[in-house]
CSV table of C-alpha atoms in Angstrom, one decimal:
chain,number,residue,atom,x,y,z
A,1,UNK,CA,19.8,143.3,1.1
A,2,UNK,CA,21.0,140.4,-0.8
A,3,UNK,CA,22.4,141.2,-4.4
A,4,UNK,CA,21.8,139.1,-7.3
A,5,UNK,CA,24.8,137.2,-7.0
A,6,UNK,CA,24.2,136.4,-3.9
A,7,UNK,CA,21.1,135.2,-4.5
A,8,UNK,CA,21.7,133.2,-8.0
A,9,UNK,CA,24.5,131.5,-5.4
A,10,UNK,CA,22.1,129.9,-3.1
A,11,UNK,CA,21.2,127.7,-5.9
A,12,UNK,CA,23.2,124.8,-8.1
A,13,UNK,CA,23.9,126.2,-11.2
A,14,UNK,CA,21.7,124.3,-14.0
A,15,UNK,CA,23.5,121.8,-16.6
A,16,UNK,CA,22.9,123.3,-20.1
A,17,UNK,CA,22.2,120.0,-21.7
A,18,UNK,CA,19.4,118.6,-19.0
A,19,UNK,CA,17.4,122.5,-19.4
A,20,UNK,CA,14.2,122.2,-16.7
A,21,UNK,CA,11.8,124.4,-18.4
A,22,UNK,CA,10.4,127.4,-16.5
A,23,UNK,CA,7.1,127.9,-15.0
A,24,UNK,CA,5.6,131.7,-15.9
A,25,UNK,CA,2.7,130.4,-13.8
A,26,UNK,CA,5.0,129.2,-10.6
A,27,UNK,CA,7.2,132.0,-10.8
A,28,UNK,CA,3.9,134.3,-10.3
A,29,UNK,CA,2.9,132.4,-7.4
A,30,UNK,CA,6.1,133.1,-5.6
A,31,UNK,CA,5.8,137.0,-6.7
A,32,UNK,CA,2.9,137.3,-5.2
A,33,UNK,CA,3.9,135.9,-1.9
A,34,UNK,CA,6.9,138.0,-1.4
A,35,UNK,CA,4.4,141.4,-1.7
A,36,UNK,CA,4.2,140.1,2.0
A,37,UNK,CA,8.0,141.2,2.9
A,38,UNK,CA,9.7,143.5,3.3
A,39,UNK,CA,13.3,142.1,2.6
A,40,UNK,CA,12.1,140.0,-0.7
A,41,UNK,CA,15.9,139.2,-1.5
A,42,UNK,CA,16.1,137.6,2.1
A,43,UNK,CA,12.6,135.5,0.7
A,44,UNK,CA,13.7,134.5,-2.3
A,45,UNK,CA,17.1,133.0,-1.0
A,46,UNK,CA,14.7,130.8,1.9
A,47,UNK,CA,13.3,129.2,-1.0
A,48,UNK,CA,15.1,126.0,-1.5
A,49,UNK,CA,12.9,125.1,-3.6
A,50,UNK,CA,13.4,127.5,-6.6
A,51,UNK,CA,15.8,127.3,-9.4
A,52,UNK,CA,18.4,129.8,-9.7
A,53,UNK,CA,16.5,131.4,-12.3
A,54,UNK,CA,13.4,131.7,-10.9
A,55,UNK,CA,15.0,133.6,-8.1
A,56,UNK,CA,17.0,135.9,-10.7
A,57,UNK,CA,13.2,136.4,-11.9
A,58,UNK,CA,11.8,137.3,-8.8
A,59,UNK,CA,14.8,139.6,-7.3
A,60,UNK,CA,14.0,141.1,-11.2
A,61,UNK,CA,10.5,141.7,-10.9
A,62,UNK,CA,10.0,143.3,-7.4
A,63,UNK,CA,12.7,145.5,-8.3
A,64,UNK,CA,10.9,146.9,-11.3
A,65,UNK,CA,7.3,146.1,-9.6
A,66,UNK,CA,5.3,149.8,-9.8
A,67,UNK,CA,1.7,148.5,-8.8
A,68,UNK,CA,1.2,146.9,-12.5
A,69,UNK,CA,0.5,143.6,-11.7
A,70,UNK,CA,-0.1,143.6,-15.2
A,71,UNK,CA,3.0,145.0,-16.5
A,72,UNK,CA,5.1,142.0,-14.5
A,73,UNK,CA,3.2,139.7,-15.4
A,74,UNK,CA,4.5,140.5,-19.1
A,75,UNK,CA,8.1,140.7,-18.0
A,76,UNK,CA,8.0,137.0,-16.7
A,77,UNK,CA,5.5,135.4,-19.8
A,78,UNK,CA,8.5,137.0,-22.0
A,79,UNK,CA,12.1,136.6,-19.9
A,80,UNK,CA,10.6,132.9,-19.0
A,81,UNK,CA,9.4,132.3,-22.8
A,82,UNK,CA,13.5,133.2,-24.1
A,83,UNK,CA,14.9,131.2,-21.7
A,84,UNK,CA,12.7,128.3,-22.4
A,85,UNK,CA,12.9,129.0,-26.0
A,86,UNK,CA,16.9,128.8,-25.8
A,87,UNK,CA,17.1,126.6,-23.3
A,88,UNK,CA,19.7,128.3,-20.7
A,89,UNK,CA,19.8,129.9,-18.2
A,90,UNK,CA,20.2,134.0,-17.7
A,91,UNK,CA,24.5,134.1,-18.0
A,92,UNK,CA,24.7,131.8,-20.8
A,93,UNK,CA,22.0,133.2,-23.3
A,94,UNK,CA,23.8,135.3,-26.4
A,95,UNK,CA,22.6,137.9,-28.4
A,96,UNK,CA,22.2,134.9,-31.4
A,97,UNK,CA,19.5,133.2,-28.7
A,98,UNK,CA,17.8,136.5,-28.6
A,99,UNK,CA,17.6,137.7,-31.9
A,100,UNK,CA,16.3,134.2,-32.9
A,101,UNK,CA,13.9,134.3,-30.1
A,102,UNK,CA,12.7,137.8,-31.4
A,103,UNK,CA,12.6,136.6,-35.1
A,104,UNK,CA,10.0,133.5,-34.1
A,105,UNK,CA,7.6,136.3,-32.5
A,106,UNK,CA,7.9,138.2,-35.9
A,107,UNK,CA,6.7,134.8,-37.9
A,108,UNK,CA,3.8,134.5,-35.4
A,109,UNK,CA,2.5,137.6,-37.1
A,110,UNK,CA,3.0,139.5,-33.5
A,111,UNK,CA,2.6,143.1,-34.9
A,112,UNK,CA,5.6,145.8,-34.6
A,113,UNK,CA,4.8,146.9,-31.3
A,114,UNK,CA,3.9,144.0,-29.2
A,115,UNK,CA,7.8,143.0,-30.3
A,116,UNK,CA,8.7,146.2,-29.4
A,117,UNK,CA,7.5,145.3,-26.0
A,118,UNK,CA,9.3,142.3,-25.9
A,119,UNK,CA,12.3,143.7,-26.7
A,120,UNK,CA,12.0,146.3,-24.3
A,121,UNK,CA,11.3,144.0,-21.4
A,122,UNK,CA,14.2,141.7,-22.2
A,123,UNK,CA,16.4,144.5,-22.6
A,124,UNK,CA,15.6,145.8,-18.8
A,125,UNK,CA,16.1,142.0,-17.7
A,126,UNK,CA,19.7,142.0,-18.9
A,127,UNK,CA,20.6,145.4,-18.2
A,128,UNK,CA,19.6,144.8,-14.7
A,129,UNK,CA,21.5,141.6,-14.6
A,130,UNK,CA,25.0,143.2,-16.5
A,131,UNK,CA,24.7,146.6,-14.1
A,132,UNK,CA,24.2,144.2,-10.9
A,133,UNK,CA,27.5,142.0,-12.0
A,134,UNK,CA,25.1,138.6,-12.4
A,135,UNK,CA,25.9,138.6,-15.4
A,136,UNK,CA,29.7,139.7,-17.6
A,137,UNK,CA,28.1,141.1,-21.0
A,138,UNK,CA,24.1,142.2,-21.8
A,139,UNK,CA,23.0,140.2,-24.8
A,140,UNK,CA,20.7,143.0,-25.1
A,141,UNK,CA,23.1,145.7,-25.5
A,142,UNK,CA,22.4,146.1,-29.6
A,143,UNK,CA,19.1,145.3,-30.1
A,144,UNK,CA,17.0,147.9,-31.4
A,145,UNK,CA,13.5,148.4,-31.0
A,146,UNK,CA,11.8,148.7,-34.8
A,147,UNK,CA,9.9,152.4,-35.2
A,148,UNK,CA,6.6,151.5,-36.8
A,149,UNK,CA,6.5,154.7,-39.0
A,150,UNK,CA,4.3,156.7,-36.0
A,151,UNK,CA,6.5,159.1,-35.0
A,152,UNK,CA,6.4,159.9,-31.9
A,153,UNK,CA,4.4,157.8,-29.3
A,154,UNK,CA,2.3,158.3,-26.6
A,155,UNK,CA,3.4,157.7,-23.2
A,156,UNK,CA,0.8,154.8,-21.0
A,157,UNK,CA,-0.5,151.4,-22.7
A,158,UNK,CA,-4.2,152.9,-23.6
A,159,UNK,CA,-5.8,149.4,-23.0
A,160,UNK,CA,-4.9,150.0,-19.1
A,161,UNK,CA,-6.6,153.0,-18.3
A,162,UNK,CA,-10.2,154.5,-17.4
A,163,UNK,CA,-12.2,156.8,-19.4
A,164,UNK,CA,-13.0,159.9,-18.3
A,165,UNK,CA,-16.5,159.5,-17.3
A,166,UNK,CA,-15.3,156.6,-15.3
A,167,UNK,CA,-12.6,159.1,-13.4
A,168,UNK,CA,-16.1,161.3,-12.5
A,169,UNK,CA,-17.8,158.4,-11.3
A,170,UNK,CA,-15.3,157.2,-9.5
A,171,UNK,CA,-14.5,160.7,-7.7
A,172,UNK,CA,-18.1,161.0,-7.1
A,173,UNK,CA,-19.0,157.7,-5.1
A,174,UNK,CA,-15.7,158.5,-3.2
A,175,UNK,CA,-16.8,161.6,-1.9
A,176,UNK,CA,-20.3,159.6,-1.6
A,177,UNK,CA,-19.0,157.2,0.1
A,178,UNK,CA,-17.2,159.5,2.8
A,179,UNK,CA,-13.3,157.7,1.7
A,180,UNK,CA,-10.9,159.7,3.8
A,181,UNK,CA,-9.7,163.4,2.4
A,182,UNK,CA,-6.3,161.6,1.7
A,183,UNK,CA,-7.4,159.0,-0.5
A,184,UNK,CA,-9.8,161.1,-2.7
A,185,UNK,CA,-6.9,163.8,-3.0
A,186,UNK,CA,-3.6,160.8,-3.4
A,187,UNK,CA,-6.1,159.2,-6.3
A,188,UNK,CA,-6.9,162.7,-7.9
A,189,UNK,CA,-3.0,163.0,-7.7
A,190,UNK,CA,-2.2,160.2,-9.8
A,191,UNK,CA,-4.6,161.0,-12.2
A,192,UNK,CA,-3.8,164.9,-12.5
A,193,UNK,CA,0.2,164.7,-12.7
A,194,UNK,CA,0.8,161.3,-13.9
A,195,UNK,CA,2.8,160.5,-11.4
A,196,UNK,CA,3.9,156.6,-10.7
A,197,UNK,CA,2.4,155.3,-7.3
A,198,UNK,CA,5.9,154.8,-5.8
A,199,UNK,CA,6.6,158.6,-6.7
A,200,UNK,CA,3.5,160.1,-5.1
A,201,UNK,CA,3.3,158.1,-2.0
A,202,UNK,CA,7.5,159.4,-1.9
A,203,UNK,CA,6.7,163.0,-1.8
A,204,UNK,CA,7.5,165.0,0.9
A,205,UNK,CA,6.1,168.9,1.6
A,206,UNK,CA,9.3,170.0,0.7
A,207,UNK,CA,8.8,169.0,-2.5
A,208,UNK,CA,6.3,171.3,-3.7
A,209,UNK,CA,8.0,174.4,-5.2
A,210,UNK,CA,7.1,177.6,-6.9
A,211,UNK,CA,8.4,177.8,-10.5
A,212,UNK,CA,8.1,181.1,-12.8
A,213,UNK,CA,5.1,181.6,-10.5
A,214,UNK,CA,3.5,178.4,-10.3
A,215,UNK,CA,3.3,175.4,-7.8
A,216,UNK,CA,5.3,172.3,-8.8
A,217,UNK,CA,6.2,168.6,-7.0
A,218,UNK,CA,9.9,167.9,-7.8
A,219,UNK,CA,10.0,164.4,-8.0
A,220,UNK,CA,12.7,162.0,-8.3
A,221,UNK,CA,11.6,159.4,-10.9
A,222,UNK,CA,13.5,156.5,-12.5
A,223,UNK,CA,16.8,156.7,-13.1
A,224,UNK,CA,17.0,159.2,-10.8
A,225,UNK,CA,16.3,161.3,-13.5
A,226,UNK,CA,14.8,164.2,-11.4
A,227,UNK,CA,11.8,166.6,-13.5
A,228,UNK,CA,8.8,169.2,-12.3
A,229,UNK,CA,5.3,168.1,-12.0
A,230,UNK,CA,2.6,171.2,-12.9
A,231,UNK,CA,-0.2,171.0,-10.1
A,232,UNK,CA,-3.2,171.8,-11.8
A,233,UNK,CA,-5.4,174.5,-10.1
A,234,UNK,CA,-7.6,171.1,-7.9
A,235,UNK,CA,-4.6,169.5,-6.5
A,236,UNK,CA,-2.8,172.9,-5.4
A,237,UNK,CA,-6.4,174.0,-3.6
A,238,UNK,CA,-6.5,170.4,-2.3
A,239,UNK,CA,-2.9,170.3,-1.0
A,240,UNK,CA,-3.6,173.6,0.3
A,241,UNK,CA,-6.2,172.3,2.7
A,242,UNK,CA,-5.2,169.1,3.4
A,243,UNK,CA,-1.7,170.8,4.6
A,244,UNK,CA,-4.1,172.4,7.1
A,245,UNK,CA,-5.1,169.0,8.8
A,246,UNK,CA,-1.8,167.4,8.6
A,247,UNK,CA,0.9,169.8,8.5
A,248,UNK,CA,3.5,171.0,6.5
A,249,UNK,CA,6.9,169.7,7.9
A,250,UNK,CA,9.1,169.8,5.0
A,251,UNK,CA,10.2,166.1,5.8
A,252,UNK,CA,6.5,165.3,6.9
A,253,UNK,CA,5.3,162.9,3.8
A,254,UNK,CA,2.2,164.0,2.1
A,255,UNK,CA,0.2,161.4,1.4
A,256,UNK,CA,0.8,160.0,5.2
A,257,UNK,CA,-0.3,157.5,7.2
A,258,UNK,CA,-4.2,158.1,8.1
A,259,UNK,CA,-3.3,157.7,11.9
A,260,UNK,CA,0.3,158.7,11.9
A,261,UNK,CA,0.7,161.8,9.4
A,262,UNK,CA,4.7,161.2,9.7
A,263,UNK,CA,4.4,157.7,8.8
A,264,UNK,CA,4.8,157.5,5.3
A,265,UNK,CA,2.8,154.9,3.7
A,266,UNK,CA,4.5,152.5,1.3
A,267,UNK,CA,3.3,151.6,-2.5
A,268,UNK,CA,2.0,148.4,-1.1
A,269,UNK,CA,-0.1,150.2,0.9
A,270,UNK,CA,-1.4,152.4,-1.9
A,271,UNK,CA,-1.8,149.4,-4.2
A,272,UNK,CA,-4.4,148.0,-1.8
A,273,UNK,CA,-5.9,151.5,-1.4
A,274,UNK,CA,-6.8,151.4,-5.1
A,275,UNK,CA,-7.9,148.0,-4.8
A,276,UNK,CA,-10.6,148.5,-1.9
A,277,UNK,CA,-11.7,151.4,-3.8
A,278,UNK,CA,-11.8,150.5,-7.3
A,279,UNK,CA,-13.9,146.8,-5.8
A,280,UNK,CA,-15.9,148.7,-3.6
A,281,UNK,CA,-17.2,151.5,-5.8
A,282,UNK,CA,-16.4,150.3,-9.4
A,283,UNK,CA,-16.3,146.6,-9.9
A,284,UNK,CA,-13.0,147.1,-11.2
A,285,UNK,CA,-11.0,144.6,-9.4
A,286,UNK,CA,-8.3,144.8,-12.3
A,287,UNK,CA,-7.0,148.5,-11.9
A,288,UNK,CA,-3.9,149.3,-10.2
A,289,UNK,CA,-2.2,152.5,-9.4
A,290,UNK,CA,-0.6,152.7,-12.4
A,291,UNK,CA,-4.0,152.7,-14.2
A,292,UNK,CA,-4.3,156.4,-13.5
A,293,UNK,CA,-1.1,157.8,-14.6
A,294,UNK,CA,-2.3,156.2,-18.2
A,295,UNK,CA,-5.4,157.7,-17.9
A,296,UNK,CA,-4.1,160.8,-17.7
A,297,UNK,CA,-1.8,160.7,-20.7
A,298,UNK,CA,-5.4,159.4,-22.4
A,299,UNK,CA,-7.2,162.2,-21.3
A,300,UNK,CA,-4.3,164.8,-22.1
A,301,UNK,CA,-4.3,163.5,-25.4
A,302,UNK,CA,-7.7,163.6,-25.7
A,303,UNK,CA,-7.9,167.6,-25.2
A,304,UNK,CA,-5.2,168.6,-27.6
A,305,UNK,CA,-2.2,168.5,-25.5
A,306,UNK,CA,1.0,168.0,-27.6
A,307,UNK,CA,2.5,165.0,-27.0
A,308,UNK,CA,6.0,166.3,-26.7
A,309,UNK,CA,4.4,168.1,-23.2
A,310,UNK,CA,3.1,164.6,-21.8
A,311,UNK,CA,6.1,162.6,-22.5
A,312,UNK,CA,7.8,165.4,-20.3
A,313,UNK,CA,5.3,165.1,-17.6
A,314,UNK,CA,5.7,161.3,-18.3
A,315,UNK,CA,9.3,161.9,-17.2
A,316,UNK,CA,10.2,160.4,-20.2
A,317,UNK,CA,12.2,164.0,-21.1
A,318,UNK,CA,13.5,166.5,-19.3
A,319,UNK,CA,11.0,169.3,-19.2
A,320,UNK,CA,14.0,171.6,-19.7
A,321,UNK,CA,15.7,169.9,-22.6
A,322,UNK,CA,12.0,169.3,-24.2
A,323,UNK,CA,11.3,173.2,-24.3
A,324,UNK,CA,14.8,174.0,-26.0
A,325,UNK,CA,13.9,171.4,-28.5
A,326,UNK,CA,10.4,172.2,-29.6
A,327,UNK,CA,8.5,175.3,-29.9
A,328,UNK,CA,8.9,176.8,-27.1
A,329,UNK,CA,6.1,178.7,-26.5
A,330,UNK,CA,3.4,176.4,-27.1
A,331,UNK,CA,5.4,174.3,-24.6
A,332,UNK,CA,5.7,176.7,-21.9
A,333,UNK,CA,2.0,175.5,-20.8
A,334,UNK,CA,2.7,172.3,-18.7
A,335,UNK,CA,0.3,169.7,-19.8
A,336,UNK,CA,-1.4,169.6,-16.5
A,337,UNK,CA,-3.1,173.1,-17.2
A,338,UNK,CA,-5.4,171.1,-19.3
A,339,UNK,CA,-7.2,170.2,-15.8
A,340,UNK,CA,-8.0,174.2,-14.9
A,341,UNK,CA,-11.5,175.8,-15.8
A,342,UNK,CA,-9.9,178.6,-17.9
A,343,UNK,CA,-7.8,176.6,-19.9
A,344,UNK,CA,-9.0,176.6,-23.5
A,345,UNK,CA,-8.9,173.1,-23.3
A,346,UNK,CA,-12.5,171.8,-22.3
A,347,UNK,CA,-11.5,170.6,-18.1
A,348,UNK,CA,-12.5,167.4,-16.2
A,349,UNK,CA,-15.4,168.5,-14.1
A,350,UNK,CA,-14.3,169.5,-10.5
A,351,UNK,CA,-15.3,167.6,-7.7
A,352,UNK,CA,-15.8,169.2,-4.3
């Protein structure tokens, strides 16, 4: 695979002083073609046609591309709107061109944490750039997000997830519908454990573990920051069974290929999954994968659950480091309990 360098290389370098403006909208259209392959770096670099920017932008976003459509479409409108704003490209914008960029979205009135969002999106575009060697210093490196006086925050954007009696409808018209055991047990999955698409469709059976007596996935999350997933009591029962049908290799993926149980299936794959589904049953074109690991912060959240336990299901914290830090035995329930019939916490209806 082609590294950023390599790729920034197959185009000429543009002249600071004659700055062609970017295209949020162009940019997009290329994204969405290279879903289609499987080497994007090798795509991007066929493209004559795009400026060396644009294909830093598109090696970006497919790297950090989780089934959010959504969430890259907000990475481009903001790298594209600083670089447009400052008029360079990536390796010659300063911290000065960012701060100033930063301070123009605080005179538009944009409130504290729609900058915060900026921020944090630019921050993952140069980091990625500076720990790939595009790029010599991050102009990043020492801007700081602003706290809003909240406290703590809630893991998930809420405006991108279902409600709860949309989840039982949903379930409901699957099992009506007669979707394969897979699907209806991969989408309870997501919404149950929070986990990212790419993380679910990654686990093997080998990573379901017993932990002071109850059944976990280990899963391998970003950064390679590595944390336990509680499986509430209707994805343990469900595993149990679907094991049955498929299998239990310890290498053999879970959530496998319908025809080919070894095959794993990719997030591509899952992201059309949810799409069918989702169209088909709910008129909900919009939703992605992603969609259900915010709903189930939302719906923790709803029932009580600390939010110190679903930023460590979030895999934003160590579970570990999270229960030597806070009260520890209010945290020893994982968040996920909050799914089981005798938890005090009132539980989504079960779906047979």
């Amino acid at each position: 695979m082609a590294t950023l360098p390599e790729v920034i290389s197959n185009g000429e370098l543009p002249v600071l002083d004659d700055w062609e403006p970017l295209s949020r909208k162009r940019i997009l259209r290329y994204f969405d073609r290279s879903l289609e392959y499987a080497d994007v770096s090798a795509y991007v670099s066929a493209q004559g046609e795009l400026l060396p920017d644009e294909r830093i932008i598109l090696v970006f976003l497919n790297a950090v591309y989780t089934q959010s459509l959504a969430t890259v479409e907000l990475y481009c409108r903001y790298v594209v709107e600083l670089l447009n704003y400052a008029r360079k490209p990536s390796f010659s914008v300063t911290a000065r061109d960012v701060e100033s960029y930063i301070r123009q979205c605080r005179m538009k009135g944009l409130k504290p944490r729609s900058v915060n969002t900026i921020i944090g999106a630019l921050k993952s575009y140069f980091k990625r750039l500076a720990d790939t060697g595009a790029i010599a210093l991050n102009p990043t490196a020492f801007i700081k997000k602003r706290k809003d006086g909240a406290g703590i925050s809630l893991p998930g954007n809420l405006t991108h997830s279902l409600s709860e009696s949309e989840m039982l409808l949903l379930f409901d018209r699957l099992a009506e519908h007669g979707a394969p055991r897979r699907d209806i047990l991969l989408l309870k999955t997501l919404f149950m454990t929070g986990l990212r698409g790419e993380e679910a469709v990654s686990l093997c059976w080998k990573d379901v573990t017993v932990w002071q007596g109850q059944r976990y996935f280990n899963v391998l999350g970003k950064g390679s920051k590595e944390r336990r997933i509680y499986l509430p009591d209707e994805i343990d029962e469900g595993l149990n069974e679907y094991g049955k049908l498929t299998g239990t290799s310890p290498n053999q993926p879970i959530f496998g290929n319908l025809r080919k149980p070894s095959r794993r299936i990719g997030r591509h794959a899952l992201y059309h999954m949810v799409k069918k589904w989702l169209t088909t049953l709910m008129n909900r074109p919009d939703v992605s994968p992603h969609w259900f690991r915010h709903s189930c912060f939302t719906y923790l959240a709803s029932k009580g659950v600390r939010l110190e336990s679903i930023q460590a299901l979030a895999g934003h914290a160590s579970i570990d480091t999270t229960m030597l830090y806070n009260e520890a035995a209010q945290l020893m329930v994982p968040a996920g309990t909050a799914f089981n019939k005798s938890h005090s916490y009132e539980p989504i209806k079960r779906i047979e």
